[in-house]
Amino acid sequence: MSTNFPILKNDLMLKALKGEDVPRPPVWMMRQAGRYLPEYMELRGKYTFFERVETPDLACEITMQPIRRFSPDAAIIFSDILVVLQAIGIEVTLNPGEGPRIPNPVSTPEQAFALRVPDVHDRLHYVMEALTLTRHALQGEAALIGFAGAPWTLFCYLIEGKGSKDFSRAKAFYWQHPEASKHILSVITQTTIAYLKAQIAAGAQIVQVFDSWSGLLSPEDFNEIAFPYLIEICNAITEAPVILYPKGSWYALEAISYRTKAAALGVDWCITPEYARVATRNDITLQGNFDPSKLLASPDVITKSVHRMIDRFGSKKYIANLGHGILPFVPVDHARAFFDAVKFWEPSENK
Ligand code: CP3
């Protein structure tokens, strides 16, 4: 399929990432394609999770579902961070209601040192195909976001074998086998760099790196276990803007903002917009940070809270989003209230 793409008519995302003036902030939602949408549930009934991820037509269709409904300013490709573990030869399963499982997690240094950087074009070709299809389907109405998991977050799943509230096995493995752990983190880093570059070549206009579990690390351990690899990834990706989402790592915002080349930082709802702005010296675009549970409040409360959030972040250098993924039981009308609240927000002098 051709990579001669339609021109981008909606450039709000790219402008916000460059810090340029915009009439209103752009908006999209983490996990905007997902279980709260009846049309997603229909496909979920017919195909397994990895069938949906590995079939470019299905991944494209699922990515487009929220675009048709809400016209957000960005589409995020339907996939999962765990495909990178599959690419390095690790079996991953996902059964409904169970969360991801790795039947044979890495448990010895020998297994760790045996891991190698794969050819991502070969192992993950279906993601690149889905991106190219979706970029055409979008017709320039929204920017296309590719993504990957951060090395520390993928390390957590690779060692723990499943989700966890503290990933204590993964932490224990790091401290018991630091050299083997560094080998794993560096294999994931090199794979991720090649993978993000391939996604951009295939049509992604922006990439986001999800460090969903960085907030489980102390500031000191973050600097050792997570940060060097995030710096390496951000600095290697020069072909498109990078949004870095280090969930829970409020303590690292300042250092991340000046030590990486990330174009934007994703923040969760546990910090104030004012704190995030001061910590990053108003130097970098911020994305977030609506509490996903608050989408269960009435549409009226959602609208007011979203307007307050934009007033506090400011409309410049800002991308309106949730602080984490949308929850499966959010009514569709409440999701719509969120998108509309951003689109109909007005600067205070017009209010
Ligand atoms: O944001 C999007 O709409 C794009 C698609 C996307 C998915 N996963 C689809 C998905 C993205 C960006 C991800 C990233 C991801 N996957 C992360 C980082 C972001 C985060 O939420 O912290 C993590 C930690 C994973 C691993 C993962 N995949 C988990 C923990 C789960 C189970 C949780 C759940 O919501 O069921 C998944 C499955 C998954 N990935 C689903 C979707 C839509 C649900 C699958 C289903 O039941 O249909």
Short mmCIF file of C-alpha atoms and ligand atoms in Angstrom, two decimals:
data_model
loop_
_atom_site.label_atom_id
_atom_site.label_comp_id
_atom_site.label_asym_id
_atom_site.label_seq_id
_atom_site.Cartn_x
_atom_site.Cartn_y
_atom_site.Cartn_z
CA MET A 1 0.00 0.00 0.00
CA SER A 2 1.25 3.48 -0.88
CA THR A 3 2.80 5.77 1.68
CA ASN A 4 1.73 8.74 -0.43
CA PHE A 5 -0.71 9.96 2.21
CA PRO A 6 -3.60 12.47 2.13
CA ILE A 7 -2.60 15.89 3.47
CA LEU A 8 -3.21 16.54 7.16
CA LYS A 9 -6.20 18.88 7.33
CA ASN A 10 -6.38 18.84 11.11
CA ASP A 11 -2.99 19.98 12.41
CA LEU A 12 -4.02 20.85 15.99
CA MET A 13 -2.00 17.99 17.49
CA LEU A 14 1.20 18.78 15.61
CA LYS A 15 0.84 22.48 16.37
CA ALA A 16 0.31 21.83 20.09
CA LEU A 17 3.35 19.55 20.10
CA LYS A 18 5.46 22.31 18.58
CA GLY A 19 4.09 24.85 21.08
CA GLU A 20 2.39 26.88 18.35
CA ASP A 21 -0.80 28.90 18.85
CA VAL A 22 -4.06 26.98 18.50
CA PRO A 23 -7.69 28.19 18.72
CA ARG A 24 -8.39 25.38 21.22
CA PRO A 25 -6.33 22.50 22.56
CA PRO A 26 -6.46 19.23 20.62
CA VAL A 27 -8.21 16.28 22.28
CA TRP A 28 -7.97 12.49 22.18
CA MET A 29 -8.43 9.79 24.79
CA MET A 30 -6.12 7.00 25.86
CA ARG A 31 -7.86 3.69 24.99
CA GLN A 32 -10.44 5.60 22.96
CA ALA A 33 -11.02 2.41 20.94
CA GLY A 34 -12.23 -0.04 23.53
CA ARG A 35 -14.84 -1.88 25.49
CA TYR A 36 -17.12 1.09 26.26
CA LEU A 37 -18.02 1.19 22.53
CA PRO A 38 -20.79 -1.24 21.41
CA GLU A 39 -19.22 -1.54 17.94
CA TYR A 40 -15.93 -2.65 19.56
CA MET A 41 -17.81 -5.24 21.64
CA GLU A 42 -19.33 -6.63 18.46
CA LEU A 43 -15.91 -7.35 16.96
CA ARG A 44 -14.66 -8.58 20.33
CA GLY A 45 -17.40 -11.23 20.20
CA LYS A 46 -16.16 -12.48 16.83
CA TYR A 47 -12.37 -12.41 17.06
CA THR A 48 -9.79 -12.99 19.78
CA PHE A 49 -7.73 -10.04 21.01
CA PHE A 50 -4.62 -10.96 19.02
CA GLU A 51 -6.71 -11.75 15.89
CA ARG A 52 -7.97 -8.17 16.11
CA VAL A 53 -4.45 -6.83 16.65
CA GLU A 54 -2.80 -8.95 13.92
CA THR A 55 -5.38 -8.39 11.16
CA PRO A 56 -4.64 -4.96 9.65
CA ASP A 57 -8.22 -4.47 8.38
CA LEU A 58 -9.63 -5.15 11.86
CA ALA A 59 -7.04 -3.01 13.65
CA CYS A 60 -7.78 -0.17 11.21
CA GLU A 61 -11.55 -0.56 11.64
CA ILE A 62 -11.25 -0.53 15.47
CA THR A 63 -8.96 2.52 15.37
CA MET A 64 -11.55 4.33 13.22
CA GLN A 65 -14.56 3.53 15.45
CA PRO A 66 -14.07 6.39 17.94
CA ILE A 67 -13.04 8.70 15.08
CA ARG A 68 -16.40 8.21 13.37
CA ARG A 69 -18.29 8.79 16.59
CA PHE A 70 -16.43 11.70 18.18
CA SER A 71 -14.00 13.19 15.60
CA PRO A 72 -11.11 13.55 18.05
CA ASP A 73 -7.93 15.29 16.85
CA ALA A 74 -5.83 12.12 17.01
CA ALA A 75 -6.30 8.43 16.34
CA ILE A 76 -4.14 5.93 18.24
CA ILE A 77 -3.51 2.71 16.36
CA PHE A 78 -5.27 -0.30 17.86
CA SER A 79 -2.55 -2.65 19.10
CA ASP A 80 -0.90 -3.44 22.43
CA ILE A 81 2.42 -2.74 24.13
CA LEU A 82 2.91 -6.49 24.64
CA VAL A 83 3.46 -7.20 20.92
CA VAL A 84 7.10 -6.17 21.46
CA LEU A 85 7.52 -9.07 23.90
CA GLN A 86 5.98 -11.39 21.31
CA ALA A 87 8.44 -10.04 18.73
CA ILE A 88 11.36 -11.01 20.97
CA GLY A 89 9.98 -14.54 21.15
CA ILE A 90 7.89 -14.47 24.34
CA GLU A 91 4.43 -16.06 24.36
CA VAL A 92 1.69 -13.66 25.54
CA THR A 93 -1.98 -14.59 25.97
CA LEU A 94 -4.97 -12.39 26.65
CA ASN A 95 -8.25 -13.90 27.69
CA PRO A 96 -11.32 -11.75 28.34
CA GLY A 97 -11.59 -10.60 31.94
CA GLU A 98 -8.16 -11.98 32.84
CA GLY A 99 -5.65 -9.39 31.65
CA PRO A 100 -2.42 -10.31 29.86
CA ARG A 101 -0.52 -13.48 30.82
CA ILE A 102 3.01 -14.62 29.99
CA PRO A 103 2.92 -18.40 30.55
CA ASN A 104 6.74 -18.68 30.73
CA PRO A 105 8.09 -15.48 32.29
CA VAL A 106 11.85 -14.95 32.38
CA SER A 107 13.09 -16.28 35.72
CA THR A 108 16.85 -16.90 35.28
CA PRO A 109 19.81 -14.80 34.06
CA GLU A 110 20.45 -17.46 31.36
CA GLN A 111 16.99 -16.88 29.89
CA ALA A 112 17.57 -13.15 30.07
CA PHE A 113 20.95 -13.24 28.29
CA ALA A 114 19.45 -15.43 25.53
CA LEU A 115 17.10 -12.60 24.44
CA ARG A 116 18.04 -10.86 21.18
CA VAL A 117 16.78 -7.84 19.21
CA PRO A 118 14.42 -9.21 16.51
CA ASP A 119 13.71 -7.88 13.03
CA VAL A 120 10.64 -5.76 13.80
CA HIS A 121 9.68 -5.43 10.14
CA ASP A 122 9.37 -9.18 9.99
CA ARG A 123 7.76 -9.84 13.39
CA LEU A 124 5.45 -6.82 13.58
CA HIS A 125 4.68 -6.17 9.91
CA TYR A 126 0.93 -6.26 10.67
CA VAL A 127 1.20 -3.14 12.88
CA MET A 128 2.93 -1.24 10.09
CA GLU A 129 0.28 -2.42 7.61
CA ALA A 130 -2.50 -1.32 9.96
CA LEU A 131 -0.86 2.12 10.32
CA THR A 132 -0.63 2.63 6.56
CA LEU A 133 -4.26 1.57 6.06
CA THR A 134 -5.43 3.82 8.89
CA ARG A 135 -3.46 6.84 7.71
CA HIS A 136 -5.33 6.57 4.38
CA ALA A 137 -8.68 5.95 6.10
CA LEU A 138 -8.27 9.06 8.27
CA GLN A 139 -8.13 11.31 5.20
CA GLY A 140 -6.11 13.85 7.17
CA GLU A 141 -8.99 14.55 9.60
CA ALA A 142 -6.94 13.46 12.65
CA ALA A 143 -3.25 12.85 13.34
CA LEU A 144 -2.19 9.20 13.63
CA ILE A 145 -0.38 8.11 16.79
CA GLY A 146 1.80 5.00 16.95
CA PHE A 147 3.04 3.70 20.30
CA ALA A 148 5.19 1.34 22.32
CA GLY A 149 5.61 0.38 25.96
CA ALA A 150 8.60 1.73 27.86
CA PRO A 151 11.39 -0.74 28.70
CA TRP A 152 10.66 -0.76 32.46
CA THR A 153 6.92 -1.39 31.93
CA LEU A 154 7.58 -4.26 29.50
CA PHE A 155 10.24 -5.66 31.87
CA CYS A 156 7.54 -5.73 34.58
CA TYR A 157 5.29 -8.01 32.48
CA LEU A 158 8.17 -10.11 31.16
CA ILE A 159 9.35 -11.04 34.66
CA GLU A 160 6.10 -10.97 36.63
CA GLY A 161 4.15 -12.86 33.94
CA LYS A 162 0.96 -10.89 34.59
CA GLY A 163 -0.37 -7.62 36.00
CA SER A 164 0.44 -6.85 39.64
CA LYS A 165 -0.16 -4.04 42.07
CA ASP A 166 3.51 -3.66 42.95
CA PHE A 167 5.47 -5.81 40.42
CA SER A 168 7.61 -6.94 43.34
CA ARG A 169 8.95 -10.02 41.49
CA ALA A 170 10.14 -7.80 38.65
CA LYS A 171 11.85 -5.46 41.16
CA ALA A 172 13.38 -8.42 43.02
CA PHE A 173 14.77 -9.84 39.74
CA TYR A 174 16.34 -6.47 38.92
CA TRP A 175 18.16 -6.27 42.26
CA GLN A 176 19.15 -9.96 42.25
CA HIS A 177 20.36 -9.95 38.63
CA PRO A 178 21.22 -6.38 37.63
CA GLU A 179 23.42 -7.32 34.67
CA ALA A 180 20.87 -9.74 33.19
CA SER A 181 18.18 -7.11 33.80
CA LYS A 182 20.19 -4.44 32.02
CA HIS A 183 20.56 -6.82 29.08
CA ILE A 184 16.76 -7.24 28.94
CA LEU A 185 16.15 -3.49 29.23
CA SER A 186 18.63 -2.80 26.50
CA VAL A 187 17.18 -5.46 24.14
CA ILE A 188 13.72 -3.91 24.67
CA THR A 189 15.15 -0.40 24.11
CA GLN A 190 16.84 -1.31 20.81
CA THR A 191 13.73 -3.19 19.64
CA THR A 192 11.51 -0.24 20.57
CA ILE A 193 13.67 2.28 18.71
CA ALA A 194 13.55 0.18 15.51
CA TYR A 195 9.82 -0.44 16.02
CA LEU A 196 8.91 3.24 16.50
CA LYS A 197 10.96 4.24 13.46
CA ALA A 198 9.18 1.56 11.40
CA GLN A 199 5.79 2.84 12.66
CA ILE A 200 6.67 6.38 11.60
CA ALA A 201 7.83 5.19 8.15
CA ALA A 202 4.51 3.34 7.81
CA GLY A 203 2.38 6.40 8.60
CA ALA A 204 2.46 7.28 12.32
CA GLN A 205 2.79 11.07 12.65
CA ILE A 206 3.39 11.04 16.41
CA VAL A 207 4.51 8.25 18.76
CA GLN A 208 3.69 7.79 22.42
CA VAL A 209 5.78 5.77 24.87
CA PHE A 210 3.73 4.30 27.74
CA ASP A 211 5.63 3.88 31.01
CA SER A 212 2.53 2.78 32.89
CA TRP A 213 4.44 1.42 35.90
CA SER A 214 7.25 3.97 36.29
CA GLY A 215 5.42 5.44 39.29
CA LEU A 216 6.10 2.21 41.22
CA LEU A 217 9.80 3.11 41.32
CA SER A 218 11.37 5.43 43.88
CA PRO A 219 12.87 8.57 42.33
CA GLU A 220 16.35 7.12 42.80
CA ASP A 221 15.45 3.77 41.23
CA PHE A 222 13.62 5.51 38.38
CA ASN A 223 16.91 7.24 37.55
CA GLU A 224 18.67 3.90 37.35
CA ILE A 225 16.08 1.50 35.94
CA ALA A 226 13.74 3.54 33.76
CA PHE A 227 15.17 6.95 32.87
CA PRO A 228 18.33 6.04 30.87
CA TYR A 229 16.28 3.92 28.46
CA LEU A 230 13.60 6.62 28.07
CA ILE A 231 16.34 9.14 27.24
CA GLU A 232 17.83 6.74 24.71
CA ILE A 233 14.48 6.17 22.98
CA CYS A 234 13.43 9.83 22.93
CA ASN A 235 16.78 10.93 21.59
CA ALA A 236 16.86 8.26 18.89
CA ILE A 237 13.42 9.12 17.48
CA THR A 238 14.01 12.25 15.44
CA GLU A 239 11.52 11.51 12.65
CA ALA A 240 8.33 12.49 14.56
CA PRO A 241 7.37 14.05 17.92
CA VAL A 242 7.43 11.73 20.94
CA ILE A 243 4.89 11.93 23.77
CA LEU A 244 6.26 10.34 26.92
CA TYR A 245 3.78 9.10 29.51
CA PRO A 246 5.59 8.16 32.73
CA LYS A 247 2.51 7.44 34.86
CA GLY A 248 2.92 8.36 38.50
CA SER A 249 6.45 9.75 38.10
CA TRP A 250 5.58 13.32 39.03
CA TYR A 251 9.00 13.60 40.70
CA ALA A 252 10.73 13.10 37.33
CA LEU A 253 8.86 15.65 35.21
CA GLU A 254 11.47 18.35 35.62
CA ALA A 255 14.42 16.13 34.69
CA ILE A 256 12.52 14.46 31.83
CA SER A 257 11.57 17.84 30.38
CA TYR A 258 15.16 19.00 30.02
CA ARG A 259 17.09 15.74 29.60
CA THR A 260 15.03 14.14 26.83
CA LYS A 261 13.95 15.35 23.43
CA ALA A 262 10.32 14.37 24.12
CA ALA A 263 7.88 16.86 22.56
CA ALA A 264 5.27 16.30 25.28
CA LEU A 265 4.78 14.72 28.67
CA GLY A 266 1.65 12.85 29.69
CA VAL A 267 0.54 13.47 33.29
CA ASP A 268 -1.99 11.71 35.50
CA TRP A 269 -4.61 13.25 37.76
CA CYS A 270 -2.55 13.02 40.95
CA ILE A 271 -0.70 16.24 40.16
CA THR A 272 -2.08 19.71 39.58
CA PRO A 273 -1.70 21.47 36.23
CA GLU A 274 0.12 24.27 38.09
CA TYR A 275 2.66 21.85 39.57
CA ALA A 276 3.28 20.23 36.18
CA ARG A 277 3.77 23.64 34.53
CA VAL A 278 6.21 24.88 37.19
CA ALA A 279 8.16 21.59 37.20
CA THR A 280 8.57 21.74 33.43
CA ARG A 281 9.16 25.55 33.38
CA ASN A 282 6.37 25.87 30.82
CA ASP A 283 8.91 24.54 28.34
CA ILE A 284 7.15 21.45 27.09
CA THR A 285 3.66 20.46 25.93
CA LEU A 286 1.65 18.63 28.60
CA GLN A 287 -1.03 16.00 28.00
CA GLY A 288 -3.71 14.82 30.42
CA ASN A 289 -4.93 14.61 33.10
CA PHE A 290 -8.63 13.97 33.67
CA ASP A 291 -9.36 11.22 36.18
CA PRO A 292 -10.89 8.40 34.04
CA SER A 293 -13.35 7.58 36.87
CA LYS A 294 -14.72 11.10 36.70
CA LEU A 295 -16.27 10.22 33.34
CA LEU A 296 -18.88 8.51 35.51
CA ALA A 297 -20.00 11.91 36.83
CA SER A 298 -22.94 13.58 35.04
CA PRO A 299 -22.21 15.09 31.59
CA ASP A 300 -22.75 18.52 33.12
CA VAL A 301 -20.08 17.93 35.77
CA ILE A 302 -17.77 16.48 33.11
CA THR A 303 -18.16 19.61 30.95
CA LYS A 304 -17.42 21.97 33.84
CA SER A 305 -14.46 19.92 35.06
CA VAL A 306 -12.96 19.72 31.57
CA HIS A 307 -13.29 23.49 31.12
CA ARG A 308 -11.60 24.03 34.48
CA MET A 309 -8.82 21.64 33.48
CA ILE A 310 -8.14 23.58 30.25
CA ASP A 311 -8.26 26.93 32.07
CA ARG A 312 -5.65 25.63 34.50
CA PHE A 313 -3.28 24.04 31.96
CA GLY A 314 -3.80 26.89 29.48
CA SER A 315 -4.78 26.29 25.86
CA LYS A 316 -1.22 26.56 24.55
CA LYS A 317 1.29 23.69 24.79
CA TYR A 318 -1.55 21.49 25.93
CA ILE A 319 -3.31 18.32 24.72
CA ALA A 320 -6.56 17.49 26.49
CA ASN A 321 -6.73 13.81 27.46
CA LEU A 322 -7.48 11.52 30.36
CA GLY A 323 -4.76 10.77 32.89
CA HIS A 324 -5.00 7.04 31.95
CA GLY A 325 -7.16 4.83 29.72
CA ILE A 326 -10.95 5.12 29.57
CA LEU A 327 -12.76 2.54 31.74
CA PRO A 328 -14.93 -0.13 30.06
CA PHE A 329 -18.16 0.87 31.84
CA VAL A 330 -18.20 4.57 30.88
CA PRO A 331 -21.44 5.49 29.03
CA VAL A 332 -20.77 6.57 25.44
CA ASP A 333 -22.58 9.89 26.06
CA HIS A 334 -20.18 10.69 28.87
CA ALA A 335 -17.20 10.09 26.59
CA ARG A 336 -18.87 12.39 24.07
CA ALA A 337 -19.34 15.06 26.77
CA PHE A 338 -15.57 14.98 27.33
CA PHE A 339 -14.70 15.45 23.65
CA ASP A 340 -17.37 18.14 23.18
CA ALA A 341 -16.29 20.04 26.28
CA VAL A 342 -12.84 20.50 24.75
CA LYS A 343 -14.18 21.41 21.33
CA PHE A 344 -16.59 24.00 22.74
CA TRP A 345 -14.20 25.45 25.31
CA GLU A 346 -13.62 29.18 24.90
CA PRO A 347 -10.82 31.37 26.24
CA SER A 348 -11.95 33.22 29.39
CA GLU A 349 -12.10 36.63 27.66
CA ASN A 350 -14.96 35.24 25.50
CA LYS A 351 -16.88 33.80 28.45
O1 CP3 B 1 -5.25 3.56 23.49
C1 CP3 B 1 -5.74 2.90 22.57
O2 CP3 B 1 -6.96 2.99 22.24
C2 CP3 B 1 -4.85 2.05 21.70
C3 CP3 B 1 -4.81 0.68 22.05
C4 CP3 B 1 -4.07 0.21 23.28
C5 CP3 B 1 -4.38 -1.04 23.90
N1 CP3 B 1 -3.44 -1.28 24.84
C6 CP3 B 1 -5.51 -1.90 23.52
C7 CP3 B 1 -6.01 -2.86 24.51
C8 CP3 B 1 -2.98 0.74 23.95
C9 CP3 B 1 -2.26 2.07 23.73
C10 CP3 B 1 -2.58 -0.22 24.92
C11 CP3 B 1 -1.41 -0.03 25.78
C12 CP3 B 1 -1.22 -0.92 26.92
N2 CP3 B 1 -1.45 -2.27 27.00
C13 CP3 B 1 -0.64 -0.51 28.14
C14 CP3 B 1 -0.13 0.89 28.44
C15 CP3 B 1 -1.23 1.83 28.72
C16 CP3 B 1 -1.93 1.59 30.02
O3 CP3 B 1 -3.15 1.37 29.98
O4 CP3 B 1 -1.27 1.67 31.08
C17 CP3 B 1 -0.57 -1.62 28.99
C18 CP3 B 1 -0.03 -1.66 30.42
C19 CP3 B 1 -1.08 -2.74 28.25
C20 CP3 B 1 -1.18 -4.15 28.68
C21 CP3 B 1 -2.59 -4.60 28.66
N3 CP3 B 1 -3.30 -4.90 27.52
C22 CP3 B 1 -3.43 -4.76 29.78
C23 CP3 B 1 -3.02 -4.52 31.22
C24 CP3 B 1 -4.66 -5.19 29.28
C25 CP3 B 1 -5.83 -5.63 30.08
C26 CP3 B 1 -6.52 -4.49 30.70
C27 CP3 B 1 -7.85 -4.30 30.07
O5 CP3 B 1 -8.21 -3.12 29.85
O6 CP3 B 1 -8.53 -5.31 29.82
C28 CP3 B 1 -4.58 -5.23 27.88
C29 CP3 B 1 -5.66 -5.56 26.93
C30 CP3 B 1 -6.10 -4.49 26.02
N4 CP3 B 1 -5.26 -3.71 25.28
C31 CP3 B 1 -7.45 -4.15 25.72
C32 CP3 B 1 -7.40 -3.13 24.77
C33 CP3 B 1 -8.54 -2.44 24.08
C34 CP3 B 1 -8.69 -4.82 26.28
C35 CP3 B 1 -8.90 -6.06 25.50
C36 CP3 B 1 -10.33 -6.50 25.50
O7 CP3 B 1 -10.77 -7.03 26.53
O8 CP3 B 1 -10.96 -6.31 24.48
#
